[in-house]
XYZ file of C-alpha atoms in Angstrom:
707
model
C 0.000 0.000 0.000
C 2.866 2.417 0.806
C 4.349 2.078 -2.689
C 1.119 3.166 -4.342
C 0.363 6.080 -2.065
C 1.339 8.917 -4.499
C -1.008 7.509 -7.156
C -4.005 6.852 -4.879
C -5.974 10.103 -5.471
C -5.870 9.774 -9.243
C -7.077 6.186 -9.211
C -9.743 6.460 -6.501
C -12.700 6.593 -8.886
C -11.465 3.422 -10.639
C -10.506 1.031 -7.840
C -12.458 -0.272 -4.819
C -11.956 1.857 -1.728
C -10.253 0.212 1.306
C -11.830 0.455 4.743
C -11.461 3.844 6.439
C -9.142 2.450 9.111
C -6.629 1.450 6.416
C -7.137 4.485 4.247
C -6.737 7.186 6.932
C -2.876 7.067 7.317
C -2.363 7.513 3.595
C -4.801 10.373 3.301
C -2.485 12.583 5.349
C 0.179 12.121 2.663
C -1.945 12.335 -0.459
C -4.429 15.081 0.409
C -1.895 17.929 0.464
C -0.650 16.814 -2.971
C -4.023 16.446 -4.699
C -6.675 18.495 -2.803
C -8.993 18.367 -5.836
C -9.742 14.708 -5.039
C -10.923 15.527 -1.514
C -14.627 15.396 -2.388
C -14.189 12.111 -4.271
C -12.414 10.519 -1.323
C -15.034 11.579 1.184
C -17.989 10.510 -0.961
C -16.397 7.134 -1.685
C -15.727 6.549 2.008
C -19.273 7.469 2.946
C -20.832 5.281 0.236
C -18.682 2.309 1.167
C -19.565 2.635 4.834
C -23.272 3.007 4.069
C -23.281 -0.232 2.051
C -21.475 -2.092 4.797
C -24.043 -0.866 7.323
C -26.671 -3.121 5.797
C -24.381 -6.046 4.965
C -22.244 -6.584 8.046
C -23.331 -3.971 10.551
C -20.507 -1.445 10.124
C -22.046 2.010 10.508
C -20.386 5.322 9.635
C -20.945 7.752 12.448
C -19.371 10.873 10.941
C -16.615 12.470 8.884
C -15.389 15.434 10.884
C -12.923 18.011 9.386
C -10.282 19.426 11.747
C -8.509 22.513 10.397
C -5.034 23.351 11.656
C -4.881 27.122 11.643
C -1.064 27.361 11.374
C -0.499 24.996 8.447
C -4.037 25.313 6.948
C -3.879 21.612 6.084
C -7.234 19.767 6.069
C -7.286 16.858 8.401
C -10.249 14.449 8.457
C -11.259 12.051 11.141
C -13.437 9.096 10.139
C -15.216 7.202 12.845
C -17.079 3.949 12.542
C -19.652 2.381 14.817
C -19.881 -1.162 15.993
C -22.411 -3.531 14.371
C -25.982 -2.544 15.359
C -26.899 -5.759 17.130
C -27.897 -4.828 20.644
C -27.949 -7.485 23.260
C -31.068 -8.529 25.070
C -30.323 -6.050 27.784
C -29.922 -3.229 25.236
C -33.518 -3.008 24.012
C -34.204 0.010 21.762
C -36.281 2.677 23.392
C -39.147 2.353 20.873
C -39.517 -1.345 21.762
C -39.810 -0.827 25.504
C -43.506 0.221 25.349
C -44.287 -2.923 23.370
C -42.546 -5.129 25.918
C -44.335 -3.346 28.737
C -47.681 -3.843 27.012
C -46.847 -7.501 26.395
C -46.065 -8.061 30.057
C -49.225 -6.261 31.163
C -51.478 -8.211 28.772
C -49.753 -11.566 29.195
C -52.822 -13.117 30.808
C -55.094 -11.949 27.982
C -52.969 -13.253 25.123
C -53.419 -16.679 23.622
C -50.453 -19.031 23.597
C -49.770 -18.696 19.823
C -50.009 -14.920 20.138
C -47.533 -14.824 23.037
C -45.111 -17.025 21.116
C -45.337 -14.878 18.004
C -44.877 -11.641 19.966
C -41.806 -12.956 21.800
C -40.318 -14.181 18.541
C -40.851 -10.884 16.739
C -39.532 -8.796 19.627
C -36.374 -10.903 19.656
C -35.986 -10.306 15.911
C -36.485 -6.586 16.321
C -33.492 -6.317 18.662
C -31.302 -7.676 15.850
C -32.687 -5.572 13.005
C -31.411 -2.019 12.415
C -34.188 0.524 13.019
C -33.497 2.056 9.593
C -34.380 -1.220 7.864
C -37.781 -1.597 6.197
C -38.229 -4.990 7.844
C -38.011 -3.294 11.239
C -41.180 -1.295 10.601
C -43.027 -4.331 9.233
C -42.193 -6.487 12.249
C -42.999 -3.716 14.716
C -46.409 -3.084 13.111
C -47.129 -6.820 13.266
C -46.387 -6.886 17.003
C -48.586 -3.846 17.557
C -51.512 -5.591 15.831
C -51.056 -8.731 17.921
C -51.021 -6.714 21.129
C -54.075 -4.677 20.108
C -56.391 -7.622 19.409
C -58.833 -8.714 22.156
C -57.785 -12.339 22.462
C -59.624 -13.121 25.717
C -61.251 -9.791 26.486
C -65.049 -10.135 26.350
C -68.167 -8.248 27.274
C -69.500 -9.905 30.404
C -73.215 -10.370 30.013
C -75.717 -10.403 32.828
C -77.093 -13.867 33.428
C -80.354 -12.426 34.698
C -81.535 -11.227 31.308
C -85.064 -9.886 31.578
C -86.891 -11.374 28.611
C -89.894 -9.132 29.077
C -87.704 -6.075 29.060
C -85.909 -7.281 25.930
C -89.220 -7.993 24.221
C -90.524 -4.582 25.234
C -87.446 -2.896 23.825
C -87.835 -4.663 20.498
C -91.491 -3.672 20.349
C -90.607 -0.057 21.038
C -87.866 0.073 18.413
C -89.567 -1.861 15.605
C -93.046 -2.314 14.262
C -94.011 -5.778 13.033
C -91.181 -8.220 12.234
C -92.597 -10.836 14.585
C -90.348 -13.648 13.313
C -87.198 -11.713 14.085
C -88.387 -10.629 17.517
C -89.382 -14.172 18.419
C -85.972 -15.508 17.338
C -84.118 -12.871 19.354
C -86.083 -13.679 22.500
C -85.410 -17.395 21.963
C -81.694 -16.694 21.730
C -81.677 -14.661 24.932
C -83.613 -17.345 26.813
C -81.264 -20.136 25.727
C -78.238 -17.988 26.505
C -79.412 -17.335 30.057
C -80.113 -21.007 30.755
C -76.780 -22.213 29.381
C -74.813 -19.528 31.188
C -76.458 -20.385 34.510
C -75.734 -24.081 33.974
C -72.125 -23.319 33.195
C -71.668 -21.178 36.303
C -73.161 -23.914 38.475
C -70.696 -26.444 37.096
C -67.842 -23.999 37.530
C -68.608 -23.590 41.235
C -68.604 -27.340 41.866
C -65.116 -28.042 40.616
C -61.852 -26.307 39.969
C -60.160 -29.132 38.141
C -61.637 -32.162 36.445
C -60.181 -35.064 34.509
C -61.431 -35.906 31.083
C -60.702 -38.789 28.723
C -58.255 -37.734 26.088
C -58.120 -38.356 22.405
C -55.398 -40.338 20.749
C -51.991 -38.834 20.365
C -51.324 -35.579 22.146
C -53.459 -36.045 25.242
C -55.830 -33.211 24.501
C -59.348 -33.422 25.800
C -61.957 -34.519 23.322
C -63.355 -30.994 23.080
C -62.868 -28.077 20.731
C -60.002 -26.062 22.298
C -60.638 -22.352 22.276
C -60.745 -19.373 24.555
C -63.679 -17.823 26.334
C -64.491 -15.308 29.027
C -64.136 -17.961 31.723
C -61.448 -20.635 31.407
C -61.562 -23.981 33.102
C -58.340 -25.945 33.040
C -58.962 -29.586 32.234
C -56.242 -31.843 33.576
C -55.690 -35.115 31.671
C -54.933 -38.383 33.451
C -51.531 -38.724 35.076
C -50.204 -41.107 32.432
C -51.124 -38.701 29.684
C -49.959 -35.635 31.628
C -46.336 -36.733 31.305
C -46.601 -36.832 27.532
C -48.416 -33.514 27.101
C -48.400 -30.465 29.327
C -50.361 -28.251 27.009
C -53.197 -26.129 28.380
C -56.638 -27.353 27.470
C -59.181 -24.587 28.056
C -62.820 -25.511 27.984
C -65.016 -22.995 26.253
C -68.575 -22.438 27.228
C -70.476 -22.022 23.993
C -73.807 -20.250 23.763
C -73.759 -19.564 20.050
C -77.375 -20.460 19.470
C -77.640 -17.718 16.872
C -74.165 -17.999 15.356
C -75.192 -16.566 11.993
C -78.588 -15.187 11.116
C -79.322 -13.853 7.666
C -82.072 -11.261 7.602
C -83.492 -11.214 4.084
C -85.399 -7.988 3.704
C -86.215 -5.424 1.081
C -85.508 -2.492 3.387
C -81.873 -2.138 4.376
C -82.561 0.300 7.188
C -84.849 -2.163 8.992
C -82.408 -5.041 8.889
C -79.521 -2.856 10.091
C -81.571 -1.373 12.916
C -82.687 -4.866 13.922
C -79.048 -5.875 14.326
C -78.376 -2.827 16.498
C -81.365 -3.577 18.686
C -80.244 -7.195 18.965
C -76.797 -6.103 20.146
C -78.344 -3.728 22.680
C -80.673 -6.440 23.993
C -77.747 -8.829 24.388
C -75.514 -6.199 25.963
C -72.844 -6.674 23.310
C -70.819 -4.219 21.302
C -71.874 -3.670 17.709
C -69.763 -3.430 14.561
C -70.916 -3.164 10.952
C -68.981 -4.465 7.940
C -70.272 -3.489 4.508
C -69.652 -6.258 1.979
C -71.213 -4.475 -0.976
C -68.729 -4.468 -3.849
C -66.029 -6.445 -2.022
C -64.317 -8.426 -4.768
C -60.940 -9.313 -3.257
C -60.468 -12.264 -0.962
C -57.766 -10.324 0.900
C -60.415 -7.875 2.126
C -61.774 -10.723 4.273
C -58.641 -12.697 5.142
C -56.089 -9.876 5.001
C -52.839 -9.457 3.060
C -49.635 -11.317 3.729
C -46.919 -9.305 5.432
C -44.631 -9.645 2.428
C -46.683 -6.977 0.638
C -45.974 -3.296 1.173
C -48.686 -1.701 3.291
C -50.243 -5.044 4.242
C -53.161 -4.995 6.689
C -55.397 -7.622 8.325
C -58.856 -8.332 6.956
C -62.072 -6.548 7.808
C -62.922 -9.020 10.577
C -59.645 -8.539 12.434
C -59.889 -4.777 12.025
C -63.408 -4.870 13.431
C -62.350 -6.849 16.504
C -59.561 -4.378 17.186
C -62.004 -1.497 16.900
C -64.604 -2.872 19.325
C -61.963 -4.176 21.736
C -63.754 -7.418 22.692
C -63.825 -10.910 21.223
C -67.592 -11.447 21.522
C -69.249 -8.555 19.687
C -72.180 -8.670 17.320
C -70.878 -8.114 13.788
C -73.282 -7.122 11.034
C -72.270 -8.395 7.584
C -74.254 -5.933 5.506
C -75.111 -6.581 1.836
C -74.064 -10.238 1.877
C -75.783 -10.802 -1.466
C -73.640 -8.129 -3.157
C -70.236 -9.698 -2.527
C -68.147 -9.818 -5.692
C -67.984 -13.026 -7.686
C -64.960 -15.236 -8.180
C -62.159 -13.679 -10.254
C -58.378 -13.516 -10.369
C -58.447 -11.768 -6.967
C -60.094 -14.823 -5.396
C -63.635 -15.444 -4.200
C -64.660 -13.325 -1.173
C -67.716 -15.494 -0.510
C -65.470 -18.550 -0.242
C -63.328 -16.699 2.302
C -66.433 -16.220 4.437
C -67.067 -19.969 4.677
C -64.552 -20.492 7.478
C -65.753 -17.332 9.191
C -69.391 -18.411 9.427
C -68.817 -22.105 10.131
C -69.052 -22.782 13.909
C -66.962 -25.917 13.482
C -64.011 -23.976 12.030
C -64.106 -20.333 13.059
C -62.585 -20.936 16.493
C -59.256 -21.242 14.628
C -59.730 -18.567 11.976
C -56.498 -17.759 10.131
C -55.925 -14.285 8.781
C -53.153 -13.994 6.193
C -51.625 -11.044 7.998
C -51.512 -12.824 11.359
C -49.793 -15.793 9.756
C -49.710 -18.920 11.908
C -51.541 -17.264 14.817
C -55.181 -18.479 14.879
C -57.953 -16.130 15.952
C -61.025 -17.319 17.830
C -64.277 -16.075 16.247
C -66.540 -18.598 17.942
C -67.890 -16.074 20.445
C -68.796 -13.562 17.747
C -72.473 -13.407 16.788
C -72.736 -12.746 13.070
C -75.831 -11.181 11.551
C -75.939 -10.902 7.770
C -78.375 -8.866 5.700
C -79.391 -9.447 2.107
C -82.075 -8.348 -0.298
C -82.221 -11.774 -1.902
C -80.700 -15.196 -1.374
C -80.481 -15.967 -5.084
C -77.009 -14.448 -5.484
C -75.559 -16.023 -2.322
C -73.516 -19.166 -2.893
C -75.260 -22.331 -1.621
C -72.395 -23.384 0.709
C -72.414 -19.945 2.325
C -76.191 -19.876 2.601
C -76.110 -23.314 4.232
C -74.133 -21.840 7.128
C -76.792 -19.227 7.860
C -80.127 -19.404 9.586
C -82.351 -17.429 7.222
C -85.063 -15.269 8.773
C -87.274 -13.747 6.103
C -88.359 -10.170 6.775
C -91.189 -9.317 4.425
C -92.398 -5.811 3.726
C -94.511 -3.739 6.076
C -98.264 -3.728 5.672
C -100.136 -0.467 5.226
C -101.246 -0.255 8.849
C -97.697 -0.889 10.033
C -96.358 1.883 7.804
C -98.892 4.326 9.211
C -97.919 3.422 12.783
C -94.201 3.623 11.971
C -94.649 7.046 10.421
C -96.714 8.303 13.347
C -94.433 6.935 16.080
C -90.974 7.326 14.560
C -90.712 9.100 11.213
C -92.791 12.207 11.908
C -91.022 13.077 15.212
C -87.651 12.401 13.576
C -88.287 14.665 10.581
C -89.820 17.378 12.753
C -86.648 17.475 14.848
C -84.262 17.321 11.880
C -85.981 20.279 10.211
C -85.732 22.543 13.245
C -89.382 22.298 14.226
C -91.264 21.138 17.278
C -94.388 19.036 17.558
C -96.350 22.221 18.266
C -95.241 23.779 14.972
C -96.385 20.938 12.718
C -98.941 18.158 13.132
C -99.482 15.378 10.603
C -102.574 13.269 11.166
C -103.089 9.622 10.276
C -105.263 10.511 7.279
C -102.475 12.602 5.776
C -99.939 9.846 6.454
C -102.250 7.278 4.851
C -102.524 9.521 1.802
C -98.744 9.611 1.485
C -98.461 5.841 1.934
C -101.052 4.925 -0.695
C -100.541 7.604 -3.365
C -96.889 8.653 -3.125
C -94.929 5.561 -2.086
C -94.898 1.946 -3.148
C -92.163 0.047 -1.375
C -91.606 -2.692 1.167
C -89.845 -0.424 3.662
C -90.280 3.176 4.729
C -87.370 5.074 3.188
C -89.409 6.828 0.516
C -92.126 7.477 3.075
C -89.612 9.225 5.317
C -88.425 11.409 2.439
C -91.966 12.477 1.608
C -92.662 13.328 5.248
C -89.466 15.371 5.228
C -90.809 17.393 2.292
C -93.971 18.143 4.235
C -91.976 19.286 7.258
C -89.684 21.520 5.193
C -92.666 23.199 3.570
C -94.203 23.902 6.968
C -90.842 25.240 8.152
C -90.888 27.775 5.294
C -94.471 28.759 6.072
C -93.716 29.170 9.775
C -90.610 31.268 9.135
C -92.456 33.498 6.665
C -95.330 34.033 9.094
C -92.932 34.908 11.901
C -91.024 37.379 9.730
C -94.272 39.095 8.795
C -95.529 39.059 12.365
C -98.517 36.904 11.418
C -97.965 33.798 13.526
C -101.628 33.847 14.475
C -102.499 33.023 10.859
C -100.113 30.031 10.746
C -101.843 26.629 10.737
C -99.606 23.770 11.961
C -102.047 21.070 10.811
C -101.279 19.175 7.563
C -104.453 17.893 5.937
C -105.015 15.600 2.970
C -105.448 18.657 0.756
C -102.112 20.007 1.985
C -100.454 16.725 1.025
C -101.701 17.056 -2.547
C -100.665 20.735 -2.638
C -97.146 20.076 -1.365
C -96.294 16.728 -2.978
C -98.160 17.309 -6.219
C -100.170 14.853 -8.271
C -100.336 11.311 -6.907
C -97.568 9.138 -8.358
C -99.385 5.834 -8.008
C -102.968 4.910 -8.717
C -104.515 2.770 -6.044
C -105.633 -0.604 -7.330
C -109.367 -1.038 -7.036
C -111.326 -4.115 -7.999
C -113.963 -3.914 -10.680
C -117.480 -3.697 -9.377
C -118.951 -6.108 -11.943
C -117.276 -8.920 -13.839
C -118.423 -10.337 -17.124
C -117.817 -13.959 -18.166
C -114.186 -14.670 -18.973
C -112.673 -12.258 -16.441
C -110.930 -13.469 -13.295
C -108.999 -11.618 -10.585
C -105.582 -13.083 -9.883
C -102.864 -12.079 -7.454
C -99.390 -10.892 -8.383
C -96.120 -10.357 -6.566
C -94.359 -7.263 -7.904
C -90.812 -8.106 -6.837
C -90.264 -4.982 -4.696
C -91.818 -6.416 -1.573
C -95.332 -5.456 -2.619
C -98.213 -7.296 -4.237
C -101.564 -6.599 -5.793
C -104.335 -7.861 -8.016
C -103.976 -8.837 -11.668
C -106.951 -9.191 -13.987
C -107.038 -12.187 -16.317
C -109.105 -11.458 -19.434
C -110.222 -14.035 -22.012
C -112.377 -13.869 -25.126
C -113.298 -16.010 -28.133
C -112.323 -14.938 -31.650
C -114.653 -16.325 -34.374
C -113.178 -17.772 -37.540
C -110.204 -19.244 -35.792
C -108.551 -22.627 -35.797
C -108.634 -23.481 -32.097
C -105.441 -21.629 -31.261
C -104.488 -20.046 -27.944
C -103.335 -16.438 -28.324
C -101.394 -14.957 -25.388
C -100.587 -11.259 -24.936
C -99.469 -8.979 -22.122
C -95.639 -9.292 -22.098
C -95.662 -12.853 -20.764
C -92.697 -15.037 -19.927
C -92.167 -18.659 -20.899
C -93.370 -20.087 -17.580
C -96.673 -18.231 -17.550
C -97.253 -19.146 -21.208
C -96.800 -22.809 -20.361
C -99.266 -22.418 -17.490
C -101.876 -21.046 -19.921
C -101.353 -23.918 -22.366
C -101.538 -26.429 -19.525
C -104.764 -24.868 -18.242
C -106.393 -25.012 -21.686
C -105.424 -28.678 -21.982
C -107.128 -29.432 -18.671
C -110.285 -27.551 -19.711
C -110.480 -29.475 -23.012
C -110.033 -32.783 -21.184
C -112.958 -31.943 -18.852
C -115.167 -30.142 -21.362
C -117.914 -32.784 -21.161
C -118.084 -32.719 -17.342
C -118.226 -28.928 -17.403
C -121.018 -28.896 -19.956
C -118.973 -27.108 -22.603
C -119.525 -29.882 -25.186
C -121.895 -32.828 -25.270
C -119.493 -35.455 -26.616
C -115.882 -36.121 -25.778
C -114.789 -36.093 -29.439
C -115.960 -32.506 -29.942
C -113.486 -29.621 -29.810
C -114.495 -26.788 -27.448
C -112.580 -24.333 -29.648
C -113.922 -25.429 -32.991
C -113.766 -22.553 -35.507
C -112.690 -20.115 -32.782
C -109.480 -18.921 -31.136
C -109.133 -18.253 -27.424
C -107.331 -14.990 -26.659
C -105.936 -14.559 -23.127
C -104.563 -11.184 -22.059
C -103.020 -9.814 -18.869
C -103.236 -5.996 -18.611
C -100.265 -3.668 -17.997
C -98.524 -4.836 -21.120
C -95.397 -2.784 -20.408
C -94.743 -4.813 -17.254
C -92.995 -8.152 -17.689
C -94.943 -11.046 -16.150
C -93.812 -14.572 -15.451
C -94.271 -17.400 -12.991
C -96.643 -20.324 -12.471
C -98.899 -18.779 -9.800
C -101.519 -17.584 -12.319
C -102.347 -21.144 -13.431
C -105.514 -21.590 -11.350
C -106.767 -18.132 -12.270
C -106.330 -18.867 -15.981
C -108.295 -22.109 -15.708
C -111.147 -20.350 -13.887
C -111.179 -17.557 -16.477
C -111.389 -20.094 -19.341
C -114.172 -22.050 -17.640
C -116.031 -18.801 -16.977
C -115.748 -17.823 -20.633
C -116.749 -21.195 -22.105
C -119.634 -21.798 -19.664
C -120.927 -18.224 -19.507
C -120.670 -17.999 -15.722
C -119.368 -14.877 -13.991
C -116.943 -14.734 -11.093
C -117.677 -12.487 -8.073
C -115.565 -9.323 -8.247
C -114.665 -9.615 -4.558
C -112.908 -12.964 -5.092
C -109.272 -13.504 -6.092
C -107.201 -16.645 -6.595
C -103.576 -17.728 -6.836
C -101.877 -21.101 -7.239
C -99.997 -23.312 -9.653
C -101.864 -26.043 -11.513
C -100.489 -29.333 -12.801
C -101.615 -31.430 -15.751
C -103.493 -33.752 -13.375
C -105.413 -30.819 -11.914
C -103.498 -30.547 -8.632
C -103.024 -27.098 -7.095
C -99.543 -26.595 -5.643
C -98.090 -23.948 -3.353
C -96.731 -20.588 -4.501
C -94.712 -17.820 -2.861
C -95.314 -14.235 -1.840
C -98.584 -15.019 -0.058
C -98.320 -12.165 2.434
C -97.633 -9.531 -0.207
C -100.359 -10.845 -2.502
C -103.002 -10.952 0.219
C -102.107 -7.473 1.441
C -102.416 -6.142 -2.085
C -105.787 -7.848 -2.463
C -106.971 -6.314 0.790
C -106.015 -2.837 -0.389
C -107.940 -3.408 -3.628
C -111.128 -4.381 -1.788
C -110.972 -8.171 -2.160
C -112.810 -9.991 0.624
C -112.199 -13.653 -0.279
C -109.046 -15.370 -1.524
C -108.629 -18.936 -2.812
C -105.202 -20.338 -1.922
C -103.435 -23.709 -2.219
C -103.730 -25.916 0.848
C -99.977 -25.965 1.286
C -99.977 -22.194 1.797
C -102.129 -22.447 4.924
C -99.034 -22.222 7.113
C -97.933 -19.019 5.379
C -101.234 -17.318 6.145
C -101.091 -18.328 9.789
C -97.456 -17.347 10.224
C -97.139 -14.166 8.158
C -100.488 -12.390 8.181
C -101.559 -10.396 11.242
C -104.634 -11.480 13.139
C -106.550 -8.369 12.085
C -106.047 -9.262 8.436
C -107.185 -12.851 8.926
C -110.414 -11.681 10.541
C -111.209 -9.082 7.881
C -110.851 -11.523 4.972
C -111.978 -15.096 4.311
C -109.668 -17.761 2.914
C -110.480 -20.971 1.052
C -107.797 -23.640 0.686
C -107.984 -26.055 -2.238
C -105.878 -28.977 -3.371
C -107.342 -29.563 -6.865
C -108.905 -27.562 -9.669
C -112.226 -29.302 -8.998
C -112.265 -27.937 -5.451
C -111.482 -24.446 -6.753
C -114.360 -24.624 -9.267
C -116.789 -25.764 -6.588
C -115.560 -22.996 -4.266
C -116.486 -20.413 -6.904
C -119.724 -21.827 -8.391
C -120.651 -24.707 -6.108
C -121.615 -28.213 -7.224
C -123.737 -26.783 -10.005
C -120.608 -26.282 -12.066
C -120.754 -29.935 -13.146
C -123.175 -30.649 -15.980
C -122.767 -34.408 -15.493
C -124.074 -35.936 -12.274
C -121.228 -37.057 -10.045
C -118.840 -34.298 -11.022
C -115.498 -34.768 -12.706
C -113.983 -38.083 -13.561
C -112.275 -39.917 -10.732
C -108.965 -40.220 -12.546
C -108.715 -36.444 -12.718
C -108.371 -36.337 -8.932
C -105.379 -38.670 -8.845
């Protein structure tokens, strides 16, 4: 090295730079000769030291110039630091709060979480703080310490069922199925919790038979608010000393799916359920989620990785047994190159698996979700995958009836809108007649969102009138009452025409029932007529789908087969439609219609046309008909019957298999105001309309038609 000293400054940019300790003695000789290379030397030294900082721990602390005033010769001192690997006793200051928090929460952490935290903290003491991996590992430890592994909301065992039922009645109108299910859950929870506490008082340690292998008890190991250590037999205890906590499980309502047309009602039901149970509430919106990582999290190898929505929710509420609302479950994205989010929810909602839920961000640390009560909401179950739907207990929430909407508006919506618009109940009064006018003529929905908006318009108009009267000093002329005429003046012309039955029917016209798909139902006229000069064809109009067309063809086939018994023809070889065509039409041609539920109504309309008998205008019918003349069940009974009641129908013919739907879904007041006839065959439906006189042949229809 000494022989090449005079040439060192000129060759510095071309050769590798020696360590500073070796280079420093020669700099004192070369720098006075070639001061122009001073900047190159210093930058090369700094760059070399910076690279070695990452590779082998050598860290450049500083390059300090010392100027000798007499000789004015630049002298530079280069200092290096020791490798940045602190010992266990030399914990960085930013890690001390994490260790303190770990020690304080040691009893609340699960065993895998404690192991992972200790491992990562040990790694952090060996990683330079300037390294990117240092921040990743530190954030991971912070997430593990922030999760509520064993922290739960302690619920009162003396749950007052009457008080819970009263609270649900005060917060929600109708929805009897949901209220009944919530009360059932609370009752079962109280009984199981009391039984568990009694067993806990009797024993501190018990011995259980173990499964093969590791000596674990034959129970699902998981954590809970109260832990009971189960000690295996002595022979097995030597082989395995692992803790075996017994979890008390009261997940009667692990996952409930509220299928409703009104999102606000299903969300508010979940909030009321959480309040009745005394649990914390968290909402997760799944609408538009199309990446599996949104549910299960991202792996830590990605920049900016985070846990999934479930883990984030548990950290936010701070307990491991909250009530989590999975909103818009039916709008989860489909399978694509990002994965299938609905498939990621399978483990979450499965009680047999979710006690060891694995989030990608948490790695090999399982998270217990068994104490979480999941409530999912959906508008329809058609778009939910069958395996996911199989893990849910579906509770159907149908639309509100007219009377329920009026009560909801009077009790909740009107006071809410009055307050939001800066008014008081003395400044504006909306009577039931005005509310009924808004419900029937300005809204047509299953829920009450549009109804609330219309009431808000009424309140804002009265706010303007009140302010104007006060500015003019004419408050005595202000009228706070909103009448039916005021509703028409403020909201304008009615948007919907109320369905009203026809007063008189002619032969060939029958009133059917329709489900409109938006949580509402109504009546649907079925019109038939004969066209002379035809060839016995069946003409169908009214924007009909394939299923309803097949129902019409099937009904005509049945009528032709029983034409003699009905007195349409005198001999079986005669054609009832000889030289004529039968035209069947369903009004509202712009509205698409489909489904098999109009089958019975079509048969009755054809029989009415071909026999010349009229059908009472106060009677309506729904049901699917088979080729043998059997009447099978259909859906949407509640909505159809409510629509018929609004139209003035007093009697409804339904399939026998829909008897349970009437008893379960319709309120008692509706069942007393209307009469229902349940039939199992077309013959029974014909006799219900016209009596036994419908048969021209003594003895009625042929026996084989009833098979």
